[in-house]
CSV table of C-alpha atoms and ligand atoms in Angstrom, one decimal:
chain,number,residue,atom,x,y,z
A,1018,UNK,CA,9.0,43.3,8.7
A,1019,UNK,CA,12.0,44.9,9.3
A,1020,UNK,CA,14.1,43.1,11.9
A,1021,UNK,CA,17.3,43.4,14.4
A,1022,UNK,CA,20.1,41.0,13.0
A,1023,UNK,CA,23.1,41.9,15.1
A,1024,UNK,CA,23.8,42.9,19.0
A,1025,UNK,CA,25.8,46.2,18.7
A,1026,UNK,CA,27.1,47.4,22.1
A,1027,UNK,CA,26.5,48.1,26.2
A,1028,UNK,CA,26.9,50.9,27.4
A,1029,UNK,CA,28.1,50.7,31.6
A,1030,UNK,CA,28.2,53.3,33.7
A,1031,UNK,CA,31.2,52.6,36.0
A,1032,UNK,CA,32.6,55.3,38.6
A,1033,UNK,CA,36.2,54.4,37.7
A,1034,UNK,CA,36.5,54.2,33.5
A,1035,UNK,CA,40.2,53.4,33.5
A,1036,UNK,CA,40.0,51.1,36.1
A,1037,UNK,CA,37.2,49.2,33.5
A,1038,UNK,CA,39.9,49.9,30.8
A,1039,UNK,CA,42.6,47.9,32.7
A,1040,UNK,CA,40.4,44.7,32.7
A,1041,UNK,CA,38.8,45.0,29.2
A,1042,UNK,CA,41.5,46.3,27.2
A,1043,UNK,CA,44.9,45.6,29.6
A,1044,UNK,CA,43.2,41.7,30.2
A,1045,UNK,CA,40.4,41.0,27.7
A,1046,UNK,CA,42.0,42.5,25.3
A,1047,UNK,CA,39.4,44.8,23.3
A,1048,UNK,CA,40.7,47.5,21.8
A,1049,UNK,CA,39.6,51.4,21.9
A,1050,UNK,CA,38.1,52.5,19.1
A,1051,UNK,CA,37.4,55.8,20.3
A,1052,UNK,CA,37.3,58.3,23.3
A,1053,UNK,CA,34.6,61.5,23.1
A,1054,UNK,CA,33.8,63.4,26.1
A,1055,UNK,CA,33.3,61.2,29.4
A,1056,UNK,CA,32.8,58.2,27.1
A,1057,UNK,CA,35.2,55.2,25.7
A,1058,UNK,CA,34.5,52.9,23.2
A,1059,UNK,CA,35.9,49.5,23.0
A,1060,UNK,CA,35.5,47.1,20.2
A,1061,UNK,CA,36.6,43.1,19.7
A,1062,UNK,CA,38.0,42.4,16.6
A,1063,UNK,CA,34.4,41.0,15.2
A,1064,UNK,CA,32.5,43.9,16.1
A,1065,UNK,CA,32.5,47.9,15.3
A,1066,UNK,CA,32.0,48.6,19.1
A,1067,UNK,CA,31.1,46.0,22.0
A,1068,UNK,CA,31.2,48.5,25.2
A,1069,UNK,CA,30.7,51.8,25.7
A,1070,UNK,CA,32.5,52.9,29.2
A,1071,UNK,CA,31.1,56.1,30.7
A,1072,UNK,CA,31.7,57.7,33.5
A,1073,UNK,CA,28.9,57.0,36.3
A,1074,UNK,CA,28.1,57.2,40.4
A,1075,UNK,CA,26.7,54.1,39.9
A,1076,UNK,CA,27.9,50.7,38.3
A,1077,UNK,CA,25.6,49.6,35.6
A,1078,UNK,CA,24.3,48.9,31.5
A,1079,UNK,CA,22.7,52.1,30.9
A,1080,UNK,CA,21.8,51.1,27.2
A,1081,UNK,CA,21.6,47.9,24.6
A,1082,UNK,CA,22.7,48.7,21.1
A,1083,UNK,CA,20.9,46.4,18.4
A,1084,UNK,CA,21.6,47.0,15.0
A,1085,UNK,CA,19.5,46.1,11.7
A,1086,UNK,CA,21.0,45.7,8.6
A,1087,UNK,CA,23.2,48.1,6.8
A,1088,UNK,CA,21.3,50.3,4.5
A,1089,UNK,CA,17.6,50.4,6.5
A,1090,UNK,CA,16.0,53.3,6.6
A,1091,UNK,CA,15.3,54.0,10.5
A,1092,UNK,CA,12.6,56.3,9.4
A,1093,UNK,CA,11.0,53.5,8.1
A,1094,UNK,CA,11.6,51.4,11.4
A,1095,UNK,CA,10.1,54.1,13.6
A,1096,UNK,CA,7.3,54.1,11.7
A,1097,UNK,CA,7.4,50.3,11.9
A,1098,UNK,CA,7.6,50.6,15.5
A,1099,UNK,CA,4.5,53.4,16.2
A,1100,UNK,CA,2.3,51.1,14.3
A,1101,UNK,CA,2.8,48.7,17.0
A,1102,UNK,CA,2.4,51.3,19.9
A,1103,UNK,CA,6.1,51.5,20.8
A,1104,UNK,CA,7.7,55.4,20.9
A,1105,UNK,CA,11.0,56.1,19.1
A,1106,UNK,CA,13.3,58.9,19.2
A,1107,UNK,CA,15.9,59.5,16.4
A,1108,UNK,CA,18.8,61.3,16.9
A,1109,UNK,CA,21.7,62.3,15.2
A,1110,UNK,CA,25.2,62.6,15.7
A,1111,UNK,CA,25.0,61.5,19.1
A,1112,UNK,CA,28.0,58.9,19.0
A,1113,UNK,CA,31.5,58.6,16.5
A,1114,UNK,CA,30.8,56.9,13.2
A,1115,UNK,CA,26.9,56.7,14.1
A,1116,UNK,CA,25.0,59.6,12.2
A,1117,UNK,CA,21.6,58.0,12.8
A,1118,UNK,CA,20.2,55.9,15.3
A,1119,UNK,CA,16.5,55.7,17.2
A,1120,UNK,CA,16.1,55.5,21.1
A,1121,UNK,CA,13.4,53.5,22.7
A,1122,UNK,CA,12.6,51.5,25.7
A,1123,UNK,CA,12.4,48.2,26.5
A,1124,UNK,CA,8.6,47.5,29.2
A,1125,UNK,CA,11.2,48.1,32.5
A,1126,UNK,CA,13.0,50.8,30.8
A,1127,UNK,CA,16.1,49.6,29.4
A,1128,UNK,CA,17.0,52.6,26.9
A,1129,UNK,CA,17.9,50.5,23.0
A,1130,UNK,CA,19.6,52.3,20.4
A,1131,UNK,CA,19.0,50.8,17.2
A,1132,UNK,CA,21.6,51.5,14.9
A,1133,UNK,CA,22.6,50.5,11.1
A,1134,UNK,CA,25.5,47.4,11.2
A,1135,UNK,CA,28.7,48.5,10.2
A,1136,UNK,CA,31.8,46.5,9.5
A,1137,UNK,CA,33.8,45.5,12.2
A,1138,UNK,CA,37.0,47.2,13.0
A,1139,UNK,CA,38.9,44.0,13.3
A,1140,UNK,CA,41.4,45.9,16.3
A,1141,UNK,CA,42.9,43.3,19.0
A,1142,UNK,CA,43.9,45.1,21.8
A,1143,UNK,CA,47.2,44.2,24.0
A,1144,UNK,CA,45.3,41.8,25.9
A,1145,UNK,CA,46.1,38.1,26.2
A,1146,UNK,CA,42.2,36.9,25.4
A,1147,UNK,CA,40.8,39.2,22.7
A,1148,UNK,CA,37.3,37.8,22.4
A,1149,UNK,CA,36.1,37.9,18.6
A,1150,UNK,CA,32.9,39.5,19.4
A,1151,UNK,CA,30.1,40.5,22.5
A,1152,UNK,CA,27.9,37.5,22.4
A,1153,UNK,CA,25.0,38.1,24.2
A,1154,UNK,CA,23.5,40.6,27.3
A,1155,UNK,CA,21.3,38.9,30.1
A,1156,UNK,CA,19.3,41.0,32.1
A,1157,UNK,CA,16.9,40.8,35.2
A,1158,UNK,CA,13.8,41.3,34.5
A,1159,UNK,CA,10.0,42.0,36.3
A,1160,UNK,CA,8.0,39.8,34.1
A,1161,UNK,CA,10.0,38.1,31.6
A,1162,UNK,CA,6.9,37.1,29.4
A,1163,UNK,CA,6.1,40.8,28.7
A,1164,UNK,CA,9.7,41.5,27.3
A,1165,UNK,CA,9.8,38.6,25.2
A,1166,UNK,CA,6.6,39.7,23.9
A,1167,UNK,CA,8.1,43.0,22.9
A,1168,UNK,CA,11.9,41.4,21.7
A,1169,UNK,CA,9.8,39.4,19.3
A,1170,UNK,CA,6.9,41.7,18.2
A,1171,UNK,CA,8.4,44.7,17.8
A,1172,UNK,CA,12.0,43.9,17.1
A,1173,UNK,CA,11.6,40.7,15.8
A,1174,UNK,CA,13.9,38.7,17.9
A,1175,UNK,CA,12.6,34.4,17.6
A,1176,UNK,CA,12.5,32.9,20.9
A,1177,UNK,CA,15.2,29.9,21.1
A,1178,UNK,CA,14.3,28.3,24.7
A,1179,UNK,CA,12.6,28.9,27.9
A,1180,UNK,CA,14.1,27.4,31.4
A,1181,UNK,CA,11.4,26.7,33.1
A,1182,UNK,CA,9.1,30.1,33.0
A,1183,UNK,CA,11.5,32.1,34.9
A,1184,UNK,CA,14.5,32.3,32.0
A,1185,UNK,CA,13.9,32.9,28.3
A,1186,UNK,CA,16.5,33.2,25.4
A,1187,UNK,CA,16.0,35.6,22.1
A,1188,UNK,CA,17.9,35.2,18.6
A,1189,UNK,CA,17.9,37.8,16.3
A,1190,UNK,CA,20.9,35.7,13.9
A,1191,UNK,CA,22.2,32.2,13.9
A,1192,UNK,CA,23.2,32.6,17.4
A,1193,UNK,CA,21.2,30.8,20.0
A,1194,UNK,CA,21.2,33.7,22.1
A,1195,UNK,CA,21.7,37.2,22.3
A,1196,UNK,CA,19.9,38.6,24.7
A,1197,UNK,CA,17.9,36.4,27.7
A,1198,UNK,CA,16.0,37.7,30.6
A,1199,UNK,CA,15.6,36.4,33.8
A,1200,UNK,CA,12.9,36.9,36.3
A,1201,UNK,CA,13.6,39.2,38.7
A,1202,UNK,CA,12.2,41.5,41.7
A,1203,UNK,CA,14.3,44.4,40.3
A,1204,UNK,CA,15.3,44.8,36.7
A,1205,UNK,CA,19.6,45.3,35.8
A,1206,UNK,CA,22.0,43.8,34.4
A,1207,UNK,CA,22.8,40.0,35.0
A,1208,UNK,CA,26.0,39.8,32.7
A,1209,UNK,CA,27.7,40.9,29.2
A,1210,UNK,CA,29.3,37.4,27.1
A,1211,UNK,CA,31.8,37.2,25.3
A,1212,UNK,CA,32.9,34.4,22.5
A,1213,UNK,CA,36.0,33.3,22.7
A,1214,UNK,CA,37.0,31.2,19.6
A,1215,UNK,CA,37.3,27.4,21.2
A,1216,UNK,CA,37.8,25.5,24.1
A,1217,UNK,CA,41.1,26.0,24.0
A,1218,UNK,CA,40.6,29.6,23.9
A,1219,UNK,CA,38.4,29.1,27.0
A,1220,UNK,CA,41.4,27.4,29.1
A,1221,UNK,CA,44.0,30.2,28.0
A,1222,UNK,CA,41.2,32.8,29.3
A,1223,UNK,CA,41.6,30.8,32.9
A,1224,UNK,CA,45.0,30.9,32.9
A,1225,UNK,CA,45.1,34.8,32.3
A,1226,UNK,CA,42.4,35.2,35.0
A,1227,UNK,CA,44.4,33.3,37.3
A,1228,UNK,CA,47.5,35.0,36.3
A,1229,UNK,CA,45.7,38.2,37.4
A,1230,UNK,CA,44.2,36.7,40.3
A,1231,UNK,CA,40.8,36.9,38.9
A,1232,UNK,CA,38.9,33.7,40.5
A,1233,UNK,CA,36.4,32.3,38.4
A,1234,UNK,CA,32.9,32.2,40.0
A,1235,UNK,CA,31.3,29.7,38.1
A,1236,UNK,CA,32.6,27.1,35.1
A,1237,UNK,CA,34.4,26.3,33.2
A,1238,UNK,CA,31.3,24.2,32.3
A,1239,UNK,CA,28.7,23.6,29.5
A,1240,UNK,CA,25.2,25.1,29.7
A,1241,UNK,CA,22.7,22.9,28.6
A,1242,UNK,CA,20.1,25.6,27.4
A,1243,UNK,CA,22.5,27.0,24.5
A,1244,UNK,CA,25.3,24.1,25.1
A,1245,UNK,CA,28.2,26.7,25.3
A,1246,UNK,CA,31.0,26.3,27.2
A,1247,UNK,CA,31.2,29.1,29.9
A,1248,UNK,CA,33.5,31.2,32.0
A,1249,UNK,CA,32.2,33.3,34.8
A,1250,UNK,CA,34.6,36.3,36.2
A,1251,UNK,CA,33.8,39.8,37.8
A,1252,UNK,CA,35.3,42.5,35.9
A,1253,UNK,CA,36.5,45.7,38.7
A,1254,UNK,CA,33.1,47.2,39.1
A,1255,UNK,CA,31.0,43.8,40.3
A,1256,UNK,CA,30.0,43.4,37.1
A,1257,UNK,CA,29.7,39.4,35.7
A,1258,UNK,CA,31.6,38.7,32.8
A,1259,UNK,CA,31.0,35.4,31.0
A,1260,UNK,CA,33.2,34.2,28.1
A,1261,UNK,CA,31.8,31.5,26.2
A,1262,UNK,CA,32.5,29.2,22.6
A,1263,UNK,CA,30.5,26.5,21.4
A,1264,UNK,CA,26.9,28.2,21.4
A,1265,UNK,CA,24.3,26.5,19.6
A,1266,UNK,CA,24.0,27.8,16.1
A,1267,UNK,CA,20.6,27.6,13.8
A,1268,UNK,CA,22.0,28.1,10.3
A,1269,UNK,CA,18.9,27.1,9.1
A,1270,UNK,CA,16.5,29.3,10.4
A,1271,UNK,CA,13.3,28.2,8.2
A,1272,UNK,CA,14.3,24.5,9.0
A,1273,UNK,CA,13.5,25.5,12.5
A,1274,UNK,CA,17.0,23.3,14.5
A,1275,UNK,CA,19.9,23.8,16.3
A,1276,UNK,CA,22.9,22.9,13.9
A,1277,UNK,CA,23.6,19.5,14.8
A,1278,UNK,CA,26.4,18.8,17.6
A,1279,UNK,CA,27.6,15.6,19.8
A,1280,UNK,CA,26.7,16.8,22.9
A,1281,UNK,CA,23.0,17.4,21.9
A,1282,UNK,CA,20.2,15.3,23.9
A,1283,UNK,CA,18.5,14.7,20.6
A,1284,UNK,CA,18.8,14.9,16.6
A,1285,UNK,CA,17.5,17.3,15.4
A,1286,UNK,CA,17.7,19.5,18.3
A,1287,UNK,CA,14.7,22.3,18.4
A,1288,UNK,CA,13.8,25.3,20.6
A,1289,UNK,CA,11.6,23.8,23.7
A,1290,UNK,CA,10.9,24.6,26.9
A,1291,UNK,CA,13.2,23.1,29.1
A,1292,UNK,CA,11.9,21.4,32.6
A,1293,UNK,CA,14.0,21.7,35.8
A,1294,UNK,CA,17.0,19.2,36.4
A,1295,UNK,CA,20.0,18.9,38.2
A,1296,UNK,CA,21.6,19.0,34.9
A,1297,UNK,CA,20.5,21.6,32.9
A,1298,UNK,CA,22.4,24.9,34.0
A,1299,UNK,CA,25.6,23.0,34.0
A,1300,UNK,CA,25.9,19.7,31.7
A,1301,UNK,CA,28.3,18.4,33.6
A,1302,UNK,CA,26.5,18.2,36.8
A,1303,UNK,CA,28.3,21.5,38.9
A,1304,UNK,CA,24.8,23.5,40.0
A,1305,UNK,CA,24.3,27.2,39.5
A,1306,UNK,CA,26.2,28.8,42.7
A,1307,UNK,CA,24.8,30.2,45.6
A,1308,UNK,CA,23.2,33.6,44.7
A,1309,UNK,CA,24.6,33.5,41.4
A,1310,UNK,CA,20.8,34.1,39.1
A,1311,UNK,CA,20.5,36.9,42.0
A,1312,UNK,CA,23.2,38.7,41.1
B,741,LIG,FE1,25.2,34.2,29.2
């Protein structure tokens, strides 16, 4: 089965693209990689591209770029893909440095592009974070059981935990998560993630928030479900940012656990279905705010 290894980009729509370049590049500190038409590509130093800005009305992630390994055949994919009922597109030339890629859509109609990896351009931008790479994407979604069931069977994403049955995380590498879904009334965006290299990278992140007079709206704190440490901020459009280090890593994928860690509830530390607690969105015991799974 040919699989999806790596998150490759969002794409948001945002009515005000250099405002959005201010925060990402002027603050986060991503680079741009390249500018075509209404569109801007930015990219941490781990990835090829981790946002695609385009100009919009509306604020929003209009697309989720996944990538499979370098040197697969998309053709071969598609055809992967139609035997399990599920439509793709290819196109070419339709973004810089990306001659093929195949468009398809997720059960509420999230457009994916899957694209070949490519080497990352290793760019900082001017910045004071720089992430080294997008993490993850978590969206809202109507039934969260049907897009696991198409993450896993037709892109072959693992599932790593459930909260409850309202909140599910997908692998697709070593990394605990890369996408999760959230049940929701209406399907969007929740928030993009990036890593930031250690805690101490965390506490320079607060600092240049606050230094912008950014205010945090959730963390720092650890999540239990994943065990990062977390960061949440609005970037200019309303749009939640996380920044996160420490996710749970399974290097061992056939040996089935979380690489082992001090802060884990048990050794070794496997993918479960975790029940409600007061502790379990935030280890140390600050709940999820007000409104915030809503968002
Ligand atoms: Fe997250």
């Amino acid at each position: 089965m040919i699989r999806i290894t790596r998150i490759g980009h969002v794409t948001l729509s945002t009515p005000d693209p250099e405002r959005q370049v201010a925060h990402y590049a002027g603050l986060l500190g991503l680079s741009i990689a390249a500018r075509e038409g209404d569109t801007i590509w930015m990219a941490c130093p781990d990835d090829h591209r981790s946002i695609a800005l385009r100009h919009g009305e509306a604020a929003g992630c209009t697309a989720l770029s996944l990538q499979v390994p370098a040197g697969t055949e998309l053709r071969d994919f598609a055809r992967q893909l139609s035997r399990q009922g599920v439509a793709a597109e290819a196109q070419s030339d339709a973004a810089p440095d990306t001659p093929q890629r195949l468009l398809l859509a997720t059960p509420d109609g999230l457009r994916i592009e899957v694209e070949a990896e490519r080497p990352a351009g290793r760019a900082a931008g001017e910045g004071p974070i720089i992430p080294r790479k997008l993490g993850h994407a978590a969206f809202r979604v109507t039934d969260p059981e049907r897009t696991v069931a198409f993450f896993t069977e037709a892109l072959g994403f693992r599932v790593s935990d459930w909260m409850g049955d309202f909140f599910a995380f997908l692998r697709c590498g070593p990394d605990h998560h890369t996408v999760n879904f959230i049940r929701s009334p209406a399907a969007r965006l929740h928030h993009i993630a990036f890593e930031l290299r250690d805690w101490d990278h965390v506490k320079e992140a607060c600092d240049a928030l606050g230094a912008q007079r950014i205010p945090l709206i959730w963390g720092p704190g650890r999540h239990t479900v994943g065990h990062n440490l977390y960061t949440y901020h609005h970037d200019p459009d309303g749009q939640i940012v996380e920044l996160f280090a420490e996710l749970d890593r399974m290097s061992d994928e056939a040996g089935g656990a979380w690489d082992q860690r001090p802060w884990h509830q048990e050794t070794p530390l496997r993918p479960r279905r975790w029940e409600m607690d007061p502790f379990l969105s935030n280890a140390w015991g600050i709940g999820t705010p007000q409104g915030f799974r809503d968002a």
